Every structure is written in C-alpha cells, then in structure tokens.
Coordinates of C-alpha atoms and ligand atoms in Angstrom, one line a residue:
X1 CA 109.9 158.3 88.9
X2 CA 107.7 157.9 85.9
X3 CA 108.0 154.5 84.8
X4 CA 108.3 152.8 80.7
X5 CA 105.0 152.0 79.6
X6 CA 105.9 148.4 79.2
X7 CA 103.5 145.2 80.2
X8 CA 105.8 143.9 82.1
X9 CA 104.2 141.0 83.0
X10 CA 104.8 139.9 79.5
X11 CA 108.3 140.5 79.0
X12 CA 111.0 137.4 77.7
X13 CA 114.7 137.4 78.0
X14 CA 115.3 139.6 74.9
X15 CA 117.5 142.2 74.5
X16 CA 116.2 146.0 74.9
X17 CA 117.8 149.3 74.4
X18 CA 117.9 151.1 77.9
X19 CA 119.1 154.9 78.1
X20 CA 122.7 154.3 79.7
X21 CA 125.3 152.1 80.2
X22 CA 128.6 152.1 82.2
X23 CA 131.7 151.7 80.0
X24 CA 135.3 152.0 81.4
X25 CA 138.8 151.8 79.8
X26 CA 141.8 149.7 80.3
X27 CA 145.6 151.7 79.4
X28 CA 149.1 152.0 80.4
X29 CA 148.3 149.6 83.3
X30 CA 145.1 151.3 85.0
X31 CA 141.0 151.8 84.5
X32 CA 140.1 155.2 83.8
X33 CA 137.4 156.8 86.2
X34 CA 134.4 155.0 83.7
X35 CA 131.7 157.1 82.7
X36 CA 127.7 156.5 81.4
X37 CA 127.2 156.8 78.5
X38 CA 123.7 156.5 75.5
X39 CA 125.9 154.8 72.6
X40 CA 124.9 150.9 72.6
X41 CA 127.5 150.2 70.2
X42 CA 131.5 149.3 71.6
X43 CA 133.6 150.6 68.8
X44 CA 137.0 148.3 68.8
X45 CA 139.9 147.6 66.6
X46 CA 139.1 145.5 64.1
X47 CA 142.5 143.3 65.5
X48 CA 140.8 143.2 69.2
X49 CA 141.7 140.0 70.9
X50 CA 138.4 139.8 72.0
X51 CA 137.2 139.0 68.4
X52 CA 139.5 136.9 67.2
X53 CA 140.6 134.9 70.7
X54 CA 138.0 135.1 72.6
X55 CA 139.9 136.9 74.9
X56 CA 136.7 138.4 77.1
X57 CA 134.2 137.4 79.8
X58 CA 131.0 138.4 81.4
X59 CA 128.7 138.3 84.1
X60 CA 124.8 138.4 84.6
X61 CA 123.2 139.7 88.1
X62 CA 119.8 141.5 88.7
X63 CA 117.9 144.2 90.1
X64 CA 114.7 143.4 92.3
X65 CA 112.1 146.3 93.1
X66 CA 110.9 145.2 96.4
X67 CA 107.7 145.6 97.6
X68 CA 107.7 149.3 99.2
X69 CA 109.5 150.2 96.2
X70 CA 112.9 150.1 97.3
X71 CA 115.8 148.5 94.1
X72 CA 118.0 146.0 95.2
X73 CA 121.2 144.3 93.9
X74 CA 121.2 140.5 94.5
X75 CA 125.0 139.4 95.8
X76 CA 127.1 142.0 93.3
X77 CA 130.5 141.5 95.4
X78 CA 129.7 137.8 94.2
X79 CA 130.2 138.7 90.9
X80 CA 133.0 141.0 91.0
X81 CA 135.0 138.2 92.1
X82 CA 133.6 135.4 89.7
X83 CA 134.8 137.8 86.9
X84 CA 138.0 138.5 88.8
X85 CA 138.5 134.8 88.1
X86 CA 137.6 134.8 84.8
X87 CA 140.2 138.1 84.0
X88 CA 143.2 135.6 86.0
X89 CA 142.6 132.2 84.2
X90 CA 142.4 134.9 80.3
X91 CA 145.3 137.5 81.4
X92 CA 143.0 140.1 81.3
X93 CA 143.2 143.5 84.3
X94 CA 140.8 142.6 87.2
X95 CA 138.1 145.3 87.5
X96 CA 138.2 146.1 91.4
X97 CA 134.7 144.8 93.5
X98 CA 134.0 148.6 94.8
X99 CA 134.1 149.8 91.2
X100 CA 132.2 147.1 89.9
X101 CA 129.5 147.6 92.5
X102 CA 129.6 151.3 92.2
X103 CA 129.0 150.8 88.4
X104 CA 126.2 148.6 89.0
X105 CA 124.4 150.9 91.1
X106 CA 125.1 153.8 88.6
X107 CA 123.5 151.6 85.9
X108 CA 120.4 150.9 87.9
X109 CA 119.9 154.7 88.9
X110 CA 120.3 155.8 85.3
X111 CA 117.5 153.4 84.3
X112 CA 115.6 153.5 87.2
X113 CA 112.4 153.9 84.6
X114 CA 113.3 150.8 83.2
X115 CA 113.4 148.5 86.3
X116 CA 110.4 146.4 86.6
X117 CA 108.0 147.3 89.1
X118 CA 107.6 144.6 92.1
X119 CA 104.5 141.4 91.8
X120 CA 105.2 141.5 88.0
X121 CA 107.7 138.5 87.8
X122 CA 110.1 140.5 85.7
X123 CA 113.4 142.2 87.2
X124 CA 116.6 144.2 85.9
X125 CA 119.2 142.2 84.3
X126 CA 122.6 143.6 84.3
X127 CA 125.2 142.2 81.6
X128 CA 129.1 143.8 82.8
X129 CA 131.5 142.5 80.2
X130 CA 135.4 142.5 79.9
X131 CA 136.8 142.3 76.6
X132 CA 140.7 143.0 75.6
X133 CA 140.4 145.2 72.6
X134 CA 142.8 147.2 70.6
X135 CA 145.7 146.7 67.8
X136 CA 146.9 143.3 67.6
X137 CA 147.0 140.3 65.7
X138 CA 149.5 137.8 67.4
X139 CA 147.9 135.3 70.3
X140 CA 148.8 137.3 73.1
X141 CA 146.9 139.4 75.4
X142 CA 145.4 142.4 74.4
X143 CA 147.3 145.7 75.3
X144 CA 144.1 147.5 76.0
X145 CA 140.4 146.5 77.7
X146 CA 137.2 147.8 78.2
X147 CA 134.9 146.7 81.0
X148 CA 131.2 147.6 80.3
X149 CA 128.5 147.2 82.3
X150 CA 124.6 147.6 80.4
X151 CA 121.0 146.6 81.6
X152 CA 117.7 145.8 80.9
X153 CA 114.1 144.2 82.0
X154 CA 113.7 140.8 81.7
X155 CA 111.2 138.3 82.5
X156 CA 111.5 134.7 82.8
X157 CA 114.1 132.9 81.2
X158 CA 112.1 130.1 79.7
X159 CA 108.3 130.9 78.8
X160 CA 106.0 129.4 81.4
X161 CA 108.5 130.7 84.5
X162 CA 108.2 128.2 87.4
X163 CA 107.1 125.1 85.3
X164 CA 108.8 121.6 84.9
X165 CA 111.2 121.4 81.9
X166 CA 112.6 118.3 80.0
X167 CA 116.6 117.5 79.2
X168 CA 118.6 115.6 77.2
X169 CA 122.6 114.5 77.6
X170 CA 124.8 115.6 75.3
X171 CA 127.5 113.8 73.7
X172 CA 129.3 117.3 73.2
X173 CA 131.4 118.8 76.0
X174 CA 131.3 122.6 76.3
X175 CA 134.6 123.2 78.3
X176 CA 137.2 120.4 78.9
X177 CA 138.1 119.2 82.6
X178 CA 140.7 121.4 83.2
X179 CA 139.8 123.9 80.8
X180 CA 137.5 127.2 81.1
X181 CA 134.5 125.5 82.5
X182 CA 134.9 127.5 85.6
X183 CA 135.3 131.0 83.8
X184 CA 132.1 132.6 82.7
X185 CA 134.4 133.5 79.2
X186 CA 132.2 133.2 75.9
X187 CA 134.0 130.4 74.4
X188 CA 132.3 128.4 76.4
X189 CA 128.8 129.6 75.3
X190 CA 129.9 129.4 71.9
X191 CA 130.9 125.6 72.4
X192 CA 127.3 125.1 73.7
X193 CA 125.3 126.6 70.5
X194 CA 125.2 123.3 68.7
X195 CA 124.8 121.0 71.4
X196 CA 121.3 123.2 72.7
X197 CA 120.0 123.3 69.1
X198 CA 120.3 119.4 69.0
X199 CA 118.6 119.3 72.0
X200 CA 116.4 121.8 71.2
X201 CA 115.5 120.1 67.5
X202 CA 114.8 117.0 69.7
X203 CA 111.9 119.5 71.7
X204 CA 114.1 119.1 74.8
X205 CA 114.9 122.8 76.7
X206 CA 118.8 122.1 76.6
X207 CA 121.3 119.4 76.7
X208 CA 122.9 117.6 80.2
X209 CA 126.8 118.2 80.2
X210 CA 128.0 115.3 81.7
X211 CA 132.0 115.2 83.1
X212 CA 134.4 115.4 80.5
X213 CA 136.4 113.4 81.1
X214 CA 134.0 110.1 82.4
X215 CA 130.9 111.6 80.8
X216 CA 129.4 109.3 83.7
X217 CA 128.3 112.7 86.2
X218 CA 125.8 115.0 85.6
X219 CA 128.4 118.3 85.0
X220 CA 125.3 121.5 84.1
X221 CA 122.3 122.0 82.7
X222 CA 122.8 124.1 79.6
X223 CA 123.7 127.5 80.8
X224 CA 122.8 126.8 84.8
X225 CA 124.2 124.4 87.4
X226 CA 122.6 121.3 88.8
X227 CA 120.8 120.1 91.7
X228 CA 118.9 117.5 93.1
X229 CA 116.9 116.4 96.2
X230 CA 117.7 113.2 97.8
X231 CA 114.5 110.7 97.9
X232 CA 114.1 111.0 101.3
X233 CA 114.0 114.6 100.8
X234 CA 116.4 115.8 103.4
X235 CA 119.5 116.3 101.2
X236 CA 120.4 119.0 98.8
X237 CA 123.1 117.6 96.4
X238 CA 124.7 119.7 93.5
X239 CA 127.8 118.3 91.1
X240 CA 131.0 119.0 92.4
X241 CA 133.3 119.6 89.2
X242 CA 136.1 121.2 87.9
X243 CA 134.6 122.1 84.9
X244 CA 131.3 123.9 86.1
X245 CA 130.6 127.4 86.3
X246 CA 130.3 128.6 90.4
X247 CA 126.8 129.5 89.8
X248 CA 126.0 132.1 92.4
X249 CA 122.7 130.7 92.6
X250 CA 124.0 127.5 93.9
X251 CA 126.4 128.7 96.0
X252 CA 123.3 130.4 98.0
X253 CA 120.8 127.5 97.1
X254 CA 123.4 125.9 99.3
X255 CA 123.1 128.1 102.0
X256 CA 119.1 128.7 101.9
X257 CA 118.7 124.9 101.9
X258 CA 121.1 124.3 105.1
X259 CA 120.1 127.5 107.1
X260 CA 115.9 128.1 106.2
X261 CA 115.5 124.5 105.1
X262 CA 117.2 122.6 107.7
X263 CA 118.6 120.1 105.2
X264 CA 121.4 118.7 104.8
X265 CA 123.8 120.0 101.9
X266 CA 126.5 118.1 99.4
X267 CA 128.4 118.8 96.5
X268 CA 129.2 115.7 95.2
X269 CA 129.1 113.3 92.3
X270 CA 126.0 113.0 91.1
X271 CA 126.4 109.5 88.5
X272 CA 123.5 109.4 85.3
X273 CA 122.7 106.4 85.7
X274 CA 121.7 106.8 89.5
X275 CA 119.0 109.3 89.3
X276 CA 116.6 107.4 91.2
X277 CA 118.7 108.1 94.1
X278 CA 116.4 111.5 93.5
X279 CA 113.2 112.1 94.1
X280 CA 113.4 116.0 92.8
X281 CA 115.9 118.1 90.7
X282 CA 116.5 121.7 89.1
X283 CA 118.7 123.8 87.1
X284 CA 119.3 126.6 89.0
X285 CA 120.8 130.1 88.0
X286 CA 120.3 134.3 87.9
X287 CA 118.6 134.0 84.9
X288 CA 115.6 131.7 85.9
X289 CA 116.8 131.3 89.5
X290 CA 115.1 127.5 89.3
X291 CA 113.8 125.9 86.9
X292 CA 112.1 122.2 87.8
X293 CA 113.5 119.4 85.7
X294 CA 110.5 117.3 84.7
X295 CA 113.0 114.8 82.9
X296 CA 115.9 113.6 81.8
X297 CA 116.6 111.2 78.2
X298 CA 119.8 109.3 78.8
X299 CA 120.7 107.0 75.7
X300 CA 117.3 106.6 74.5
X301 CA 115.9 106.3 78.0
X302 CA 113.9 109.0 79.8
X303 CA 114.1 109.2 83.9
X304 CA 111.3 111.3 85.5
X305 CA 111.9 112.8 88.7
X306 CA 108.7 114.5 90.5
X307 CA 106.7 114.9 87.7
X308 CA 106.7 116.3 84.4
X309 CA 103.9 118.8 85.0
X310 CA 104.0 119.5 88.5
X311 CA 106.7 121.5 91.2
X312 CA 108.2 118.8 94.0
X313 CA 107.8 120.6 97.5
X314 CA 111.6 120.7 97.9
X315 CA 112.1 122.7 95.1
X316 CA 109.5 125.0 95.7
X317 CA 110.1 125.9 99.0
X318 CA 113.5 126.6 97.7
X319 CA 112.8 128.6 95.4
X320 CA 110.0 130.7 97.4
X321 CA 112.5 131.4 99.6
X322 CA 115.4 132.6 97.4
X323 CA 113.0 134.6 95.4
X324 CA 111.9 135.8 98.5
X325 CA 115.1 137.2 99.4
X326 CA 115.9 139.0 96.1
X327 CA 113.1 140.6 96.0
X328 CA 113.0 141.7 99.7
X329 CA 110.0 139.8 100.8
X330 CA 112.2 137.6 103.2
X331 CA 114.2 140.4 105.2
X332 CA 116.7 138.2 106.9
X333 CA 118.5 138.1 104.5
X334 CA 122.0 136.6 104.7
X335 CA 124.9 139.3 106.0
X336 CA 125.8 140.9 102.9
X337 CA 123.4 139.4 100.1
X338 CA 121.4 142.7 99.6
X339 CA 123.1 145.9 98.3
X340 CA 120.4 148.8 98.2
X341 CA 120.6 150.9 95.3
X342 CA 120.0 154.4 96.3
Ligands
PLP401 N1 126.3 127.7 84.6 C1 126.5 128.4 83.4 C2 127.3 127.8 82.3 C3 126.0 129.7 83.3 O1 126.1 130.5 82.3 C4 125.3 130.3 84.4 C5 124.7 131.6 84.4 O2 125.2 132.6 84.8 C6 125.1 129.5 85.6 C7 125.7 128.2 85.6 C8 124.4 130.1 86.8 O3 125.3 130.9 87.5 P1 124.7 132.1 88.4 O4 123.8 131.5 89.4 O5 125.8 132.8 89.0 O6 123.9 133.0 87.4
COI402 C1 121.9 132.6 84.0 O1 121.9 133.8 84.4 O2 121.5 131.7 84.6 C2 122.4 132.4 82.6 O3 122.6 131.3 82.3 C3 122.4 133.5 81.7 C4 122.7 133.2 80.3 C5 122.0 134.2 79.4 C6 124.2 133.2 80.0

C-alpha cells in the first residue's frame, strides 16, 4: 500500500479531504445497506431538523498503525453505544454496533493510504455523525436521518502533544444538570464556543466547567473529561456528574489505572477549591488521549498542580500505558478493546 506523501509528523487536528466516506440513510423505519462513497458534501433539505434544532450527534474514535504494521480500531463497540445514547435522549433511529463497526472498518480500508504510519505520533481520526434531515419545519423529529461516518490523519490535539497546559473556570455552563451534558449532540459544542474563546483571549487552552447547578465541582475540561491524582499518589479520581460526557478515555483511564497501575480508582466530587488534595491532574480524551494540566485560575487565583512545564509520573505512566495499548505496543490488551481492521 503506497502511502500519501504527507510529513506526518507535522500534522495538527485540521480537517483533510480523504478519498471515501461511509454514508447511510434512514426511511420508512429502517437503514439502507450504506454505501462509500467520494462526495464530501451531505446534500439535505434546507428544513432538516438537524439545522435548525440541532437535532444530530456524533462521535470521534481512531485508527492506530501498530508497529508491524497491522491498523487497529481503539474500543468502536464503545462508541456505537455512546451514540446509541445520544439517538435515545434526541428521538433519533439507533445505528446498530455491528453496522457501525463494520462501517468503521470499511472507512479505514478505503483510506488505508491515508492512515498514519506507526512512531509518527499521528493516527486516523474517524468522525460518524447522525443527523435527522429531511422536509420539516415544526419542532419535532425528523422523518428521515443520515448516519455518516468520514476520516482523516490527525496529529496532536494541542501543538506541543504531551506538554503541560493551563485552565481557567468558566462562569458559562455548556449543558445544564439534567440536560444534554451526557450526549455527545452539537449543541453542546456550540454552547462552549464562547466560553473557550474567553478563555482562550485570556492565553488559557480552554475553560473548567464547573457543576451546574453548585458550580463548586470541577464538571470537564473544555471538550475532555477530568482527572486527578491524589497527593499521595495512589488514587485516580475523575468527576462524577450528570452532566459530563462518558469520555471513553476515562472510562478505560479507569481501568488502566486499577488493573496496570495498581491504584486505587474513584469517581467522585472533585470541589475547586480543594485542589491541593492533588498532587497531579489531566484532561483526558480520543482526541489528545491526556493532556497534563499545568494549572488552574479560579477567581483570580491560579493553583499549580505538578508543575507547569513538566509531566507528574502518575500521569505519564498512564498515559504510556494507554498509548501503549492503542497503538499495539502493550498486547494485553483488555478483552475486547482492539478490533483489527483487515
Ligand atoms: N468530554 C467532551 C465534552 C468531549 O467532547 C469529549 C470528546 O470526545 C470527551 C469528553 C472525551 O471523550 P472520549 O474519551 O470518549 O473521546
Ligand atoms: C476528543 O476526542 O477528546 C474531543 O474532544 C474531540 C473534539 C474535536 C470534539
């Protein structure tokens, strides 16, 4: 397989036009058989209730090359039931986990020249996206869907990779406590634009969500989930809230840390102004599987956890280890984790 001539050491997280994507159709009550297809645009109704109610979701997984050059899928079956959940909580048709898998892999194959080679740092990034489309203007589900998936290399989410970032809190909310928080549905993302360019104006990476309704916890970190390491570092804590996304990164952060790390593992309330109950913490998600939090500004006030410049050992050895087995290097990999794509 003759590869893109791409440095692909040098690749961000920016969009890129691949040669196929996967793109299936909802009607009279059942998915067609789905089919790949070159055409990056979606052509909908201009009434779809996708564009006016933001009646859609998504999901994000990736694609390692490992290092005798076999491609593997990170956890899909993870995903095709985290977007299951999304479909219930907007009325939208589930797509079924054996298609969804099946599509993934058919993505992967039909790029196979654009997934990144292994030791480059940059991996396949697969977007599959649900949207209800069709003729409609009323606020009521759509009568038709489409469920895409489409791909492309990525490198690390923020520039630098495996470096310590800085936060801020947020006095915005970007899903109410018993609203979509859990759902990976756009609205969401859309409610978080403003509060990340405040934070970003500010020369902080993102904002802090705290709880909604207390806005005394830490809730996520921008787009990614939370964690922390207790300062005696044996304990692996991580926000329990109804209002956070089930990051599939945390959920096996959770397991790595109990079953390689031997430490002991919480979700629980984790209260801002008791961070130096910490002596580490992260953001954790597909997109930069960890990223180090340097330090966080509360009300004016900034709380340093391990440093600002360098990795704590916790975290590293967390995230060596979960890198590890994406990409292969660690084959004991959990029962079911790793779905080969051939
Ligand atoms: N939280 C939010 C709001 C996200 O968008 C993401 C990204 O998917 C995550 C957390 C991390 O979730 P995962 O580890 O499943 O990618
Ligand atoms: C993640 O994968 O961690 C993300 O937050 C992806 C983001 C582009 C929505």
């Amino acid at each position: 397989m003759q590869k893109k001539d791409i440095n692909w050491s040098e690749l961000g997280f920016n969009y890129i036009n691949t040669d196929k994507r996967y793109i299936s159709y909802w009607k009279d009550g059942k998915w067609d058989e789905g089919t790949l297809t070159s055409d990056n645009n979606v052509h909908i109704n201009e009434g779809s209730t996708a564009l006016h109610y933001g009646q859609q979701c998504f999901e994000g997984l990736k694609a390692y090359t490992t290092k005798d050059g076999r491609i593997q899928l990170f956890r899909p079956d993870a995903n095709a039931k985290r977007m299951q959940e999304s479909c219930k909580r907007l009325l939208m048709p589930e797509f079924p986990t054996e298609k969804f898998i099946d599509a993934c892999i058919q993505v992967v194959k039909a790029n196979e020249a654009w997934v990144p080679p292994y030791g480059t740092g940059a991996t396949l990034y697969l977007r599959p996206f649900l949207i209800g489309v069709g003729e409609n203007i009323g606020v009521h589900p759509a009568s038709e869907y489409i469920f895409s998936i489409f791909c492309m290399p990525v490198g690390p989410y923020y520039k630098g990779g495996m470096a310590p970032v800085n936060y801020i809190t947020s006095d915005f909310d970007r899903a109410a406590a018993f609203g979509t928080g859990k759902s990976k549905v756009g609205g969401n993302y859309a409610a978080s634009l403003y509060p990340h360019q405040l934070a970003a104006e500010k020369g902080f990476a993102d904002c802090i969500y705290l709880d909604p309704a207390t806005h005394t916890k830490i809730d996520e970190v921008g787009a990614a989930n939370f964690f922390a390491i207790t300062k005696d570092g044996k304990k692996f804590v991580t926000p329990n809230s109804s209002s956070i996304l089930p990051s599939i990164t945390k959920l096996s952060l959770l397991q790595v840390a109990k079953d390689y790390l031997g430490l002991e593992t919480a979700e629980e309330d984790v209260f801002i102004d008791k961070l130096d109950e910490y002596s580490e913490a992260g953001a954790c998600g597909t997109a930069a599987v960890i990223t180090p939090i340097g330090c966080i500004q509360h009300k004016g006030v900034d709380h340093v956890f391990y440093s600002e410049t360098e990795v704590g050992p916790v975290t590293m050895k967390l995230y060596e280890t979960l890198y590890g087995i994406q990409n292969g290097d660690i084959e004991n990999a959990p029962e079911g984790w790793i779905v080969e794509v051939k």
